[in-house]
PDB file of C-alpha atoms in Angstrom:
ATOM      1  CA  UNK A   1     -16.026 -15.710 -14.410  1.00  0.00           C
ATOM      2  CA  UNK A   2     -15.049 -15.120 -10.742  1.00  0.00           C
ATOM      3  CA  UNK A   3     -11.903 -12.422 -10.512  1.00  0.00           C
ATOM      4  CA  UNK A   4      -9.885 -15.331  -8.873  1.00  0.00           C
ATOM      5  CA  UNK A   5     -10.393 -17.514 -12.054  1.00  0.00           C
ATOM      6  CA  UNK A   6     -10.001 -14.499 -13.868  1.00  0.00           C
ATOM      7  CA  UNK A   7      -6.792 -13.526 -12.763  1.00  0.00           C
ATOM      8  CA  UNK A   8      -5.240 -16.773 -12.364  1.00  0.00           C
ATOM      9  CA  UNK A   9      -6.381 -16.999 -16.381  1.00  0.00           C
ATOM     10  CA  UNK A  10      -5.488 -13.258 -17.879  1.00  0.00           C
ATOM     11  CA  UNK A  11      -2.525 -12.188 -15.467  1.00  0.00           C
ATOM     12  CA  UNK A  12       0.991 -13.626 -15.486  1.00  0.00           C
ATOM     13  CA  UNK A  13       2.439 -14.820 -11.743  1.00  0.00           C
ATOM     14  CA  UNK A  14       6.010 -13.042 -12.610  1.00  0.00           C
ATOM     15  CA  UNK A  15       8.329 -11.612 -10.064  1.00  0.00           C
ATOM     16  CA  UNK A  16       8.753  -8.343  -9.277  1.00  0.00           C
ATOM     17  CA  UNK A  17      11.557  -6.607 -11.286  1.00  0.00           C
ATOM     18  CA  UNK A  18      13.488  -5.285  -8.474  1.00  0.00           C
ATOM     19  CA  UNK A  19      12.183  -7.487  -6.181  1.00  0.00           C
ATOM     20  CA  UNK A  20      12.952 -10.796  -7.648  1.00  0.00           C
ATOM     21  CA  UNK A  21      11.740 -12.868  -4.404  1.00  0.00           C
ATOM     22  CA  UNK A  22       8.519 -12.107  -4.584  1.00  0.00           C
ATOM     23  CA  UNK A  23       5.886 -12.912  -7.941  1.00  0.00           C
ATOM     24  CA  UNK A  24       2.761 -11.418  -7.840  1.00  0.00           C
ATOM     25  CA  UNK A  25      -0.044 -11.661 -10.512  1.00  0.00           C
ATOM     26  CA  UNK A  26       0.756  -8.696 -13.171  1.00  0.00           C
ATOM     27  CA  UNK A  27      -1.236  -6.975 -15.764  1.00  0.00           C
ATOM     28  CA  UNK A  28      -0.075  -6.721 -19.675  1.00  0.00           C
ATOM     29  CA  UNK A  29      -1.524  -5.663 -22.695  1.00  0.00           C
ATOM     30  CA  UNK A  30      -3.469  -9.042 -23.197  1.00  0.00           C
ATOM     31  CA  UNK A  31      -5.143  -9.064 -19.745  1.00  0.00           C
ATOM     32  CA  UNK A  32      -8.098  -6.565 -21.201  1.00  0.00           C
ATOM     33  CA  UNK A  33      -8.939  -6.275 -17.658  1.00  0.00           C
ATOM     34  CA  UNK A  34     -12.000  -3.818 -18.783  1.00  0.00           C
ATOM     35  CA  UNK A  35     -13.132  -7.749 -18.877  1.00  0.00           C
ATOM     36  CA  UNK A  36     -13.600  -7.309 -14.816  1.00  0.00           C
ATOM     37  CA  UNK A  37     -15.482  -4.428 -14.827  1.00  0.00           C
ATOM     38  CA  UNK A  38     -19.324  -4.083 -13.439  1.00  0.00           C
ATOM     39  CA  UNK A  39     -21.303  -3.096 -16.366  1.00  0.00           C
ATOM     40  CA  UNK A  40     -23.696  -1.705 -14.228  1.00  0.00           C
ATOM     41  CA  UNK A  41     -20.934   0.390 -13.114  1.00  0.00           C
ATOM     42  CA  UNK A  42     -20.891   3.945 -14.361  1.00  0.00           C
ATOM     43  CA  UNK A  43     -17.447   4.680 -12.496  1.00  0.00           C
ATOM     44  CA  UNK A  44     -15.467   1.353 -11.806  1.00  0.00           C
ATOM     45  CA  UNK A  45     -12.364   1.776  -9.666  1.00  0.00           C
ATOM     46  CA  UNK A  46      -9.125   1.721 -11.516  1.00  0.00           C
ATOM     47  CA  UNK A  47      -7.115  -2.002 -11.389  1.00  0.00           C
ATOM     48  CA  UNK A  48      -4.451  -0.312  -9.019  1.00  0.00           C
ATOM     49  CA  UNK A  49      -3.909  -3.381  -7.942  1.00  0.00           C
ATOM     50  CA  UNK A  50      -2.522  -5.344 -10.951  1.00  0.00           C
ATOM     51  CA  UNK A  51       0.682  -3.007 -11.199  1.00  0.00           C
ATOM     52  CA  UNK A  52       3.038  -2.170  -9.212  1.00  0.00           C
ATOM     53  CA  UNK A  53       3.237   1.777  -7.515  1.00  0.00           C
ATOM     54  CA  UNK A  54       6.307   3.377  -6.300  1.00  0.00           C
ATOM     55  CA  UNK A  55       5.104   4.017  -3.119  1.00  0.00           C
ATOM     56  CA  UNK A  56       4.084   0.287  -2.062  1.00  0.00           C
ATOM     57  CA  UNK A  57       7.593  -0.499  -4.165  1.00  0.00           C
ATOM     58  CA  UNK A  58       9.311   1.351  -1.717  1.00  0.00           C
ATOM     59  CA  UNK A  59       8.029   0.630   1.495  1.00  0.00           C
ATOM     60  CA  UNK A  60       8.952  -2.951   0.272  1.00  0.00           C
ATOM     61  CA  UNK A  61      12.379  -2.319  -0.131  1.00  0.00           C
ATOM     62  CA  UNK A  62      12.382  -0.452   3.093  1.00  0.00           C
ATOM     63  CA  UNK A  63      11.326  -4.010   4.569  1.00  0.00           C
ATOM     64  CA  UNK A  64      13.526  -6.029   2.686  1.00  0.00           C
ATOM     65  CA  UNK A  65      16.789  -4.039   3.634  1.00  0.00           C
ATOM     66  CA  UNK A  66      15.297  -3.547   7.558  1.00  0.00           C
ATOM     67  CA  UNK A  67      13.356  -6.464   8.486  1.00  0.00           C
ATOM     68  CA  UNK A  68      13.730  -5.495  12.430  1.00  0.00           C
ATOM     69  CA  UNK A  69      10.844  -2.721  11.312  1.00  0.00           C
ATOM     70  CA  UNK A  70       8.461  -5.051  10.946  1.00  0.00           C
ATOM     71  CA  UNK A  71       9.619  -8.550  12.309  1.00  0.00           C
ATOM     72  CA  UNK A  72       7.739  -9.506  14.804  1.00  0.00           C
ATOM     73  CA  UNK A  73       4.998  -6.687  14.773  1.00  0.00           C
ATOM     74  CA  UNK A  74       0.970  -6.629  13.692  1.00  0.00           C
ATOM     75  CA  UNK A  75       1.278  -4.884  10.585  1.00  0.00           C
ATOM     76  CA  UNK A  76      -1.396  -3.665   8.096  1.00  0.00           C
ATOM     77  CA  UNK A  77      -1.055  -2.997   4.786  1.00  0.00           C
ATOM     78  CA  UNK A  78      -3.257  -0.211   3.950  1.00  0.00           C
ATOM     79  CA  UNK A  79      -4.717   0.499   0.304  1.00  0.00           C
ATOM     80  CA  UNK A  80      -2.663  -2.888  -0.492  1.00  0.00           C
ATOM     81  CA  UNK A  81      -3.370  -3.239  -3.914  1.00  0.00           C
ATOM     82  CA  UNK A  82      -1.731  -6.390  -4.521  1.00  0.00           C
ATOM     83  CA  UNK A  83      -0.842  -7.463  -1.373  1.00  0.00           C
ATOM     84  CA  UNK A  84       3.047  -6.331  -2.079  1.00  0.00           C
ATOM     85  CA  UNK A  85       3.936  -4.731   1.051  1.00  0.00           C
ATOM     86  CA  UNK A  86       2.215  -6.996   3.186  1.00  0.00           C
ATOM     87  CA  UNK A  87       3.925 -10.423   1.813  1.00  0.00           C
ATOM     88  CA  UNK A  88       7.605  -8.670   2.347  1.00  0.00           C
ATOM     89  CA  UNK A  89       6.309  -7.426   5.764  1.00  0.00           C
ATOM     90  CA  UNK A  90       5.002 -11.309   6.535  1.00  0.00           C
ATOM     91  CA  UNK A  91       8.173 -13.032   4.586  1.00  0.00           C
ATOM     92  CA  UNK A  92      10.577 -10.716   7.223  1.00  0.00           C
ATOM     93  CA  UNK A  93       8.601 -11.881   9.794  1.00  0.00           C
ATOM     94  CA  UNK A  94       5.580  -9.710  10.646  1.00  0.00           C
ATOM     95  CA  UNK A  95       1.687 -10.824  11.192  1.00  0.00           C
ATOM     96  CA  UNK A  96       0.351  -9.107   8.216  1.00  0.00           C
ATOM     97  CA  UNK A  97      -2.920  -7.811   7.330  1.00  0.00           C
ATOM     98  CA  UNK A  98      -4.464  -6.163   4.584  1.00  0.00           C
ATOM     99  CA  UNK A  99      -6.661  -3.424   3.402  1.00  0.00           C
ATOM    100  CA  UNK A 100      -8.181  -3.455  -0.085  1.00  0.00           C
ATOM    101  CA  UNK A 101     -11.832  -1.903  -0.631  1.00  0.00           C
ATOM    102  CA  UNK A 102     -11.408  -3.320  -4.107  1.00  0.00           C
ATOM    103  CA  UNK A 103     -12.866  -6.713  -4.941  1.00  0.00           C
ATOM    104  CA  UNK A 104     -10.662  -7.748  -7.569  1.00  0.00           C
ATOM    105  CA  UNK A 105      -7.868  -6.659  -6.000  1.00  0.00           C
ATOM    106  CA  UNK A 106      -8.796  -8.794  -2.602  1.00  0.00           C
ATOM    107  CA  UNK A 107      -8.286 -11.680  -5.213  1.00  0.00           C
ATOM    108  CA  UNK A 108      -5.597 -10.692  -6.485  1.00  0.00           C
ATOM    109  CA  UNK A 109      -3.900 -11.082  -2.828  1.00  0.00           C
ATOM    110  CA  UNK A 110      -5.652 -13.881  -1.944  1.00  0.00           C
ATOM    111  CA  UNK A 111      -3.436 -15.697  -5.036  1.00  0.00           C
ATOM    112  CA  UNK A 112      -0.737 -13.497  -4.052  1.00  0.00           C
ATOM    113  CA  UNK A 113       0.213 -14.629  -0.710  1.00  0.00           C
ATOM    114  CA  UNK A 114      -0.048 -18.089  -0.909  1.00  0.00           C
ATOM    115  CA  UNK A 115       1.869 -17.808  -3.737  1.00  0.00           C
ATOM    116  CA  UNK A 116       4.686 -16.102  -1.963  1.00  0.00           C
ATOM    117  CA  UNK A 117       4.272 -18.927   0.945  1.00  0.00           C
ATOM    118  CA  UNK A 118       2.463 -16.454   3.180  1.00  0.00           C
ATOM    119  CA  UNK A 119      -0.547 -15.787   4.978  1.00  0.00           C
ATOM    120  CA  UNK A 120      -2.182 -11.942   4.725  1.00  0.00           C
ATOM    121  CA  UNK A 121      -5.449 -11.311   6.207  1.00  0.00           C
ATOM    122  CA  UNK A 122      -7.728  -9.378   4.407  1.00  0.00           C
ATOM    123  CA  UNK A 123      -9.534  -6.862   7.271  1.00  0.00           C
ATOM    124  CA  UNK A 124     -12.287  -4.008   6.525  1.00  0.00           C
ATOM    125  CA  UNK A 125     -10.877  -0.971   7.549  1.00  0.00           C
ATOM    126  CA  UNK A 126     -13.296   2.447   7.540  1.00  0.00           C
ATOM    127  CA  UNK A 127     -10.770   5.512   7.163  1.00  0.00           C
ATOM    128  CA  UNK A 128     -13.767   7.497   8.105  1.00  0.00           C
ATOM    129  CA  UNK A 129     -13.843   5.641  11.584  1.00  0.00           C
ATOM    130  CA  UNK A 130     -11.508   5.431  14.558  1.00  0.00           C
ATOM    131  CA  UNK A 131      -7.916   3.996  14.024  1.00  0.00           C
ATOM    132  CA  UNK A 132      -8.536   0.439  14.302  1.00  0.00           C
ATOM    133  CA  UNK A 133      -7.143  -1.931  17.034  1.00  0.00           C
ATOM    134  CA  UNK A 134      -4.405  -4.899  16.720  1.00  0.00           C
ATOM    135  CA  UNK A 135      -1.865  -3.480  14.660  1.00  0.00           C
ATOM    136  CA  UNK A 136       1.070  -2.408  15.615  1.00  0.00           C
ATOM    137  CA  UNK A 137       2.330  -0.488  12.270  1.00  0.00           C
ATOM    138  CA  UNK A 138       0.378   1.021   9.229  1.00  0.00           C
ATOM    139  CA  UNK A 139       1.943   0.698   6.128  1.00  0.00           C
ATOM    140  CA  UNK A 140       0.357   2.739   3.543  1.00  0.00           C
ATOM    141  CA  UNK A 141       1.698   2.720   0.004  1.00  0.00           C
ATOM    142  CA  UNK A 142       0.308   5.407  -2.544  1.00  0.00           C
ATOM    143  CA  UNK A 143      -2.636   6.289  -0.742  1.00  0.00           C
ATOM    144  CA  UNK A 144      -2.201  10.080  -1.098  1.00  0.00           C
ATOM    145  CA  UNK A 145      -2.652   9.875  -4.978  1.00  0.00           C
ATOM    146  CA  UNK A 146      -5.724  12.641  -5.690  1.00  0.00           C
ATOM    147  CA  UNK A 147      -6.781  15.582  -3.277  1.00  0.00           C
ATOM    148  CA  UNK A 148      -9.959  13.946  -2.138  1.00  0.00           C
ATOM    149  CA  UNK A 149      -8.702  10.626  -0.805  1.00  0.00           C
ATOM    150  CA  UNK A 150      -5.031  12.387   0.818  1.00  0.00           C
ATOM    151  CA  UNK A 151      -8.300  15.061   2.666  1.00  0.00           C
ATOM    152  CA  UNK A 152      -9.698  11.655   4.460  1.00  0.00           C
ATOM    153  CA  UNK A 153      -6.589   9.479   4.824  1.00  0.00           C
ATOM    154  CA  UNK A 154      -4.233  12.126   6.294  1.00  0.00           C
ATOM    155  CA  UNK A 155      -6.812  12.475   9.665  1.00  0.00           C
ATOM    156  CA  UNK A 156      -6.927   8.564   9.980  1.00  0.00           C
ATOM    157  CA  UNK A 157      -3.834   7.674   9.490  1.00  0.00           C
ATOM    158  CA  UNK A 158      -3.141  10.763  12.602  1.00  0.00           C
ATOM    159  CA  UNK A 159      -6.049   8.772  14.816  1.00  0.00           C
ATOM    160  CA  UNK A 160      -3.550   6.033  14.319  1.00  0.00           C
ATOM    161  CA  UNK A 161      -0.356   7.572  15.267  1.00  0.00           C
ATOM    162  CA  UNK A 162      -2.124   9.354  18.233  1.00  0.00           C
ATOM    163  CA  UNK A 163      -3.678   5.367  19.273  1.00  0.00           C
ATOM    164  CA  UNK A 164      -0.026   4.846  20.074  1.00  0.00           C
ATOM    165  CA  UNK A 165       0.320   2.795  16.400  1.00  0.00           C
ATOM    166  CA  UNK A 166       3.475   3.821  14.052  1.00  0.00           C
ATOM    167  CA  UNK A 167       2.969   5.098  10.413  1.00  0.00           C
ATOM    168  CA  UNK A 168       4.921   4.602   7.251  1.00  0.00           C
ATOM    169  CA  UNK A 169       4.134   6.424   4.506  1.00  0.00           C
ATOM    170  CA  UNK A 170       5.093   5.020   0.772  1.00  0.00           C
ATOM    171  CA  UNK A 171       5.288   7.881  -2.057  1.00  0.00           C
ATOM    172  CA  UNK A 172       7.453   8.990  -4.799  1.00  0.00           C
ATOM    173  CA  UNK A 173       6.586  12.683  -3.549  1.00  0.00           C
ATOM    174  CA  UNK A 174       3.145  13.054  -5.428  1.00  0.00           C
ATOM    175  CA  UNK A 175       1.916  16.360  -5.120  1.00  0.00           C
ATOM    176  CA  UNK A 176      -0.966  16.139  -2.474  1.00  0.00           C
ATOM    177  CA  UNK A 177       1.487  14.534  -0.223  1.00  0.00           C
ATOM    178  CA  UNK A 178       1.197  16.356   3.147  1.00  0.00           C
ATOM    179  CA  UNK A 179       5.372  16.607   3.493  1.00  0.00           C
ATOM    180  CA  UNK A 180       4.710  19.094   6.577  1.00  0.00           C
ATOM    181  CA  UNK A 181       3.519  16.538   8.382  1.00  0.00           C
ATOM    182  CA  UNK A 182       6.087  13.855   7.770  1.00  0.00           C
ATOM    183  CA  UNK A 183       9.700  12.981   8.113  1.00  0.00           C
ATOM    184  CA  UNK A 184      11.265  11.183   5.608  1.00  0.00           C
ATOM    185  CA  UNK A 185      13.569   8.057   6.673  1.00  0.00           C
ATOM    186  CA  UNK A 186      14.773   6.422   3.110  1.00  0.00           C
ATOM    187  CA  UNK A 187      15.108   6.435  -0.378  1.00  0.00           C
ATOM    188  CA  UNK A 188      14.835   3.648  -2.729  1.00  0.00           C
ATOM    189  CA  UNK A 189      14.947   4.103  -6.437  1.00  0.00           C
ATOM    190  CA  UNK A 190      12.172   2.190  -7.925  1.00  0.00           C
ATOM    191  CA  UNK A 191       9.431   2.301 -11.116  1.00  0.00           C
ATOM    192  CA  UNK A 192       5.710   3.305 -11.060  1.00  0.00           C
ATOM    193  CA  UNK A 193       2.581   2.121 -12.793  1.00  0.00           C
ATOM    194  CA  UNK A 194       3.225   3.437 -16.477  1.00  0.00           C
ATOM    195  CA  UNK A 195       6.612   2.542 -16.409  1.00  0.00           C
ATOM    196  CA  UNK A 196       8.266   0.310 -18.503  1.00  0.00           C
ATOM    197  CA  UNK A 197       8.640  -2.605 -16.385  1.00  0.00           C
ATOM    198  CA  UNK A 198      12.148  -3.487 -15.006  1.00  0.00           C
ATOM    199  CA  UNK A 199      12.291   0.621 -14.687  1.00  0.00           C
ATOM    200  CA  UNK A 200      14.093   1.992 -11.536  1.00  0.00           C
ATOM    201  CA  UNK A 201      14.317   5.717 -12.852  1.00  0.00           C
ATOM    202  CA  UNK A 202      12.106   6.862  -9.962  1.00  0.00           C
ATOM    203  CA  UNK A 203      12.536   8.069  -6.447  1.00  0.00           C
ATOM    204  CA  UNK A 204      10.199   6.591  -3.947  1.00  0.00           C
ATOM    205  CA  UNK A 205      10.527   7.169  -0.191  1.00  0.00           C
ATOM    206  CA  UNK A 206       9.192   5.807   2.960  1.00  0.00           C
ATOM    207  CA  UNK A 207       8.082   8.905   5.177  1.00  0.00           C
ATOM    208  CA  UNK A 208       7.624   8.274   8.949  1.00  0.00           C
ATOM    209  CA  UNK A 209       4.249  10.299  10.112  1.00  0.00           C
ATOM    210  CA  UNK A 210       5.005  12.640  12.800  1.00  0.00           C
ATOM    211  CA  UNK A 211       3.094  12.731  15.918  1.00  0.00           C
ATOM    212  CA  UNK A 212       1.211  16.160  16.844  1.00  0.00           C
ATOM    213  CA  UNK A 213       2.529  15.963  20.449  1.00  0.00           C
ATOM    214  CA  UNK A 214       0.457  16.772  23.505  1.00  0.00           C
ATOM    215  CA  UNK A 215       0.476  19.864  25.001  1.00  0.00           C
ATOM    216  CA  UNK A 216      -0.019  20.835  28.799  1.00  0.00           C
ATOM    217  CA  UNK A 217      -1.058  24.568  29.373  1.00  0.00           C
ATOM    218  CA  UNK A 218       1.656  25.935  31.249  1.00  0.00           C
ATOM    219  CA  UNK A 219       0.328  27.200  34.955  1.00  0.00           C
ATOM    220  CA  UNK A 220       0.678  30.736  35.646  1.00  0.00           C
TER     221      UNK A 220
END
């Protein structure tokens, strides 16, 4: 079985809690979506994207209460998941793309968005690489979840700022979150994957990344 038949089959297409306009494809205990996994696989990724994080949660909300952020603007959703951030960034107006290195969960938004009457792009994006061209704004929800990823992201995501592109950074203030380097903008109070479902007892926030400057040597 293909993961878009698989999805469409094992998930349920509910809304999101605290989000009620938007349904996305969730996980629950009958989905046994161990199902998905490569067997040749010794170390399949995690299904991040059948849940719903804080971070991605609350950059959301951030777009839902100010759609003038995004409206308008190339936006890409980066480590997308399920597509969440980029169908309230397209809904308020925004040409939305996303980032997903996961195969399953690049179904998973390909059911998503049309289901949410909107189109999201799926793009490769190489965080290893230069920032990337036609975008406007990164969105990036939950992406500085373990040590080793936060080590890579943080210097892309700073190509990106200095390319002249802004950053928003999703996170309920997970430790390896570089807060030195960012200035936090909002608040929302939201649930995380693990939670019970209509939760809100958490605290995510939606960080703006500061740019390093540029320096001139002063002449003597």
């Amino acid at each position: 079985m293909n993961p878009a038949d698989f999805i469409g089959q094992n998930l349920r297409l509910e809304p999101v809690p605290s989000l009620p306009d938007i349904v996305l494809y969730t996980a629950h205990p009958g989905s046994r979506l161990s199902r998905l996994a490569d067997p040749d696989d010794d170390d399949p990724p995690a299904p991040y994207w059948a849940y719903q994080w804080a971070g991605g949660l609350a950059l959301a909300h951030h777009f839902v209460a100010h759609p003038e952020t995004v409206r308008g603007r190339r936006i890409l959703d980066l480590g997308a998941g399920s597509g969440l951030v980029g169908i309230v960034a397209a809904k308020a107006g925004a040409v939305a793309s996303a980032a997903e290195i996961d195969p399953n969960g690049q179904a998973a938004i390909a059911l998503n968005a049309p289901a949410n009457g909107v189109d999201l792009t799926i793009v490769d994006i190489d965080i290893g690489g230069p920032a990337p061209g036609g975008f406007d704004l990164i969105a990036a929800g939950d992406v500085f979840y373990n040590p080793e990823v936060g080590q890579r992201m943080l210097p892309f995501l700073e190509r990106c700022v200095a390319a002249g592109m802004d950053v928003l950074v999703g996170d309920p203030d997970r430790r390896d979150l570089p807060v030195d380097r960012l200035e936090r903008i909002a608040s929302y109070s939201v649930g995380d994957a693990g939670d019970a479902r209509a939760s809100t007892e958490r605290v995510g926030s939606v960080y703006r990344l500061r740019s390093r400057g540029r320096y001139t040597v002063p002449r003597i």
